mmCIF file of C-alpha atoms in Angstrom:
data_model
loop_
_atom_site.group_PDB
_atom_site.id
_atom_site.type_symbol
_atom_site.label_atom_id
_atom_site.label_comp_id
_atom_site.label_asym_id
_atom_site.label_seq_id
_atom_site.Cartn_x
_atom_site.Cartn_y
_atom_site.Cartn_z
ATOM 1 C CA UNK A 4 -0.873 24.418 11.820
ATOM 2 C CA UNK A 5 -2.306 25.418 8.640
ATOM 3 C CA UNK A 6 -6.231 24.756 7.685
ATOM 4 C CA UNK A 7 -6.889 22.392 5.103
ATOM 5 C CA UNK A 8 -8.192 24.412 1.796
ATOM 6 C CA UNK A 9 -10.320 22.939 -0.940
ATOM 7 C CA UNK A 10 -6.652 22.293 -2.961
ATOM 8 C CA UNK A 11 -5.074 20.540 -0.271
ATOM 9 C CA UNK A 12 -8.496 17.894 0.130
ATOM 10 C CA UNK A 13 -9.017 17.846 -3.326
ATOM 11 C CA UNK A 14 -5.751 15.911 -3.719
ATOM 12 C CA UNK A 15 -5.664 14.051 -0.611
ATOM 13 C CA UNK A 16 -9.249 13.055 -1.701
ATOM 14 C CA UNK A 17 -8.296 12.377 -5.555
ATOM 15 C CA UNK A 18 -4.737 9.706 -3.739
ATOM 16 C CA UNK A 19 -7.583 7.659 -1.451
ATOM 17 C CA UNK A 20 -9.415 7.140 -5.116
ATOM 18 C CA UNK A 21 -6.803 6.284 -7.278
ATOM 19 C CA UNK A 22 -5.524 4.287 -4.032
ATOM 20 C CA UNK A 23 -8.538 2.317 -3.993
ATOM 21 C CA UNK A 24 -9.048 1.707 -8.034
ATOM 22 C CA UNK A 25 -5.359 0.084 -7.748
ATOM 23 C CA UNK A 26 -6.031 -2.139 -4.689
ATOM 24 C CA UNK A 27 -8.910 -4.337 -6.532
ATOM 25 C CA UNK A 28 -6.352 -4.589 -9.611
ATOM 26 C CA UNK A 29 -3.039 -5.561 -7.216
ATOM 27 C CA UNK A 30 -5.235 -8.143 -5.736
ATOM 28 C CA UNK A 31 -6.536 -9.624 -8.844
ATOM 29 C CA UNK A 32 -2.561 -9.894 -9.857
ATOM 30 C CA UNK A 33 -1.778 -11.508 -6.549
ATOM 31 C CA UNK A 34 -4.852 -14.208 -7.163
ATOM 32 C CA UNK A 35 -4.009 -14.622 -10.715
ATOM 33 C CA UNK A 36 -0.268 -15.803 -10.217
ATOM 34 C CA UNK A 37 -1.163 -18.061 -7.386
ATOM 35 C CA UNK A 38 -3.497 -21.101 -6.431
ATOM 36 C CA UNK A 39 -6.877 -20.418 -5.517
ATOM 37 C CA UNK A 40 -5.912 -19.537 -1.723
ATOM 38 C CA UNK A 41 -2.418 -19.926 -1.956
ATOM 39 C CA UNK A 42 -1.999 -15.957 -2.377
ATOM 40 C CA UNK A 43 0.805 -15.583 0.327
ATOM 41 C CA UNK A 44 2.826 -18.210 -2.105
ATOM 42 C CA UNK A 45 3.091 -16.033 -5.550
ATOM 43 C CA UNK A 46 5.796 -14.121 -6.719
ATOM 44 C CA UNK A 47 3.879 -10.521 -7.018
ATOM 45 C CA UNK A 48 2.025 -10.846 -3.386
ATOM 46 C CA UNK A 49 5.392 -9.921 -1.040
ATOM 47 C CA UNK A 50 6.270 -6.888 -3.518
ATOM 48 C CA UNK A 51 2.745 -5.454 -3.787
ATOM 49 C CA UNK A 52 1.675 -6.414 0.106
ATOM 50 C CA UNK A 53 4.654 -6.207 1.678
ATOM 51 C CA UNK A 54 3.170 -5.413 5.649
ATOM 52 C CA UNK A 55 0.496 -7.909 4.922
ATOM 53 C CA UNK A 56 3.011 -10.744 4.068
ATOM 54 C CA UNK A 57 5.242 -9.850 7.089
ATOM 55 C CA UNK A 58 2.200 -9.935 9.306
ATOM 56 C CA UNK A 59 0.571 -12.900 8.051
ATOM 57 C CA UNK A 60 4.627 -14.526 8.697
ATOM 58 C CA UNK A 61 4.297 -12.995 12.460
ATOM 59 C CA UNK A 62 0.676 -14.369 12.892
ATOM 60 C CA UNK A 63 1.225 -17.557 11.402
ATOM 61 C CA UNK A 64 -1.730 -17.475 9.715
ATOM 62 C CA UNK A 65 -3.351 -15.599 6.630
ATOM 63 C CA UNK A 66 -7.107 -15.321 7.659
ATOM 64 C CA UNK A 67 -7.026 -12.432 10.657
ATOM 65 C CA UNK A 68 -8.534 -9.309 10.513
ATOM 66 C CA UNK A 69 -5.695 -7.298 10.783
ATOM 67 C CA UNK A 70 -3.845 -8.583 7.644
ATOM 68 C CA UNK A 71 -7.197 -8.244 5.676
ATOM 69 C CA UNK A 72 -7.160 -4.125 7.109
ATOM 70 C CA UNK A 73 -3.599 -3.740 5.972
ATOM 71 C CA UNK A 74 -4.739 -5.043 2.453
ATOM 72 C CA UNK A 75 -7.116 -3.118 1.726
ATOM 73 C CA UNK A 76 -5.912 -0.285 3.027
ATOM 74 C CA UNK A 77 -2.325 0.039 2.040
ATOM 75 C CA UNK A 78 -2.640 1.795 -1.417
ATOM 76 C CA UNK A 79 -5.551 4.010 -0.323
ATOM 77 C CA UNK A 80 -3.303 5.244 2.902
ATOM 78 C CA UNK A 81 -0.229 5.630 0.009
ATOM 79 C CA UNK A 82 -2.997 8.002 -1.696
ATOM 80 C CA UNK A 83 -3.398 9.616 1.024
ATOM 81 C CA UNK A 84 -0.027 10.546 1.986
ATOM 82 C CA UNK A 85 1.211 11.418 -1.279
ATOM 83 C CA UNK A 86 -2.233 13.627 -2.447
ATOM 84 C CA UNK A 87 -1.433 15.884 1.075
ATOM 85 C CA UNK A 88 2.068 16.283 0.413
ATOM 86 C CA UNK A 89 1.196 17.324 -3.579
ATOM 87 C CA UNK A 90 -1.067 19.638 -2.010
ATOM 88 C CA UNK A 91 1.986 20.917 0.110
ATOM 89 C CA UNK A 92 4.052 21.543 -3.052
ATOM 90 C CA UNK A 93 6.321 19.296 -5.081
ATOM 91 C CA UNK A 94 9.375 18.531 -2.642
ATOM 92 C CA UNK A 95 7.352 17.358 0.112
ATOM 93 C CA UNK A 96 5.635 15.584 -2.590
ATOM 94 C CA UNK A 97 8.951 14.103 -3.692
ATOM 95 C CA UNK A 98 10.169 13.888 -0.147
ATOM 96 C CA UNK A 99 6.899 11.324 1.048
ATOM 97 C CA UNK A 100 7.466 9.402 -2.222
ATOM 98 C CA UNK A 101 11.059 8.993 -1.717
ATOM 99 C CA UNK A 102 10.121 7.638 2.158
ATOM 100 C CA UNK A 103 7.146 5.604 0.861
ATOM 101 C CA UNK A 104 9.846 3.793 -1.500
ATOM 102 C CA UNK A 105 12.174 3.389 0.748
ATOM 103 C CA UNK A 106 9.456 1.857 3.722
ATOM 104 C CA UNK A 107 8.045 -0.280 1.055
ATOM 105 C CA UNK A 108 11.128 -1.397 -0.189
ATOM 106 C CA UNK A 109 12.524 -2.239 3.205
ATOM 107 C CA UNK A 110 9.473 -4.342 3.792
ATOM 108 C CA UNK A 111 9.932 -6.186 0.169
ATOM 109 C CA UNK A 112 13.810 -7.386 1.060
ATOM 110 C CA UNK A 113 12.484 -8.134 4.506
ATOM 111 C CA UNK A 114 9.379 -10.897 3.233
ATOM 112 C CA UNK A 115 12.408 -11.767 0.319
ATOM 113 C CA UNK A 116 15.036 -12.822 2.929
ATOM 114 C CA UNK A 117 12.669 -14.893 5.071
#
């Protein structure tokens, strides 16, 4: 296994930021499309939270800790993934895109169907 080099966390480290600048603004689009509380009930929350929506639809209910964990941390861990493969070089970078997509599009028709 290859060490990590100052390259390889300087872009994992630059996907967590940008990961966490978008998650405030997805939120805010969530809440601003729905009705006060009624989050789980807009258009934009099931294609920009797609694992919190099918977890809150397991659970049964929105308020657990585990669906606030997965909201908060689903674009930062996206960051993550996709700043270590850019590090790698550009097809594993196009490679964990292409999977992300796919895994987040899966979950999207998923919450749709339901």
């Amino acid at each position: 296994m290859k060490k990590a080099t100052l390259k390889h966390v300087g872009f994992s480290s630059l996907g967590v930021f940008l990961g966490v600048v978008i998650t405030p603004v997805a939120i805010w689009v969530s809440f601003k499309h729905g009705d006060g509380f009624a989050i789980l009930e807009t258009p934009y929350f099931p294609l920009l939270f797609p694992f919190s929506k099918l977890l809150s639809q397991a659970s049964g209910d929105f308020a657990n800790r585990l669906l606030f964990t997965f909201l908060f941390c689903q674009f930062p861990v996206y960051g993550l993934l996709l700043g270590d493969a850019a590090a790698i070089g550009r097809k594993r970078f196009a490679w964990t895109s292409l999977l992300i997509g796919v895994f987040h599009g899966l979950a999207v028709s998923i919450c749709c169907a339901q």
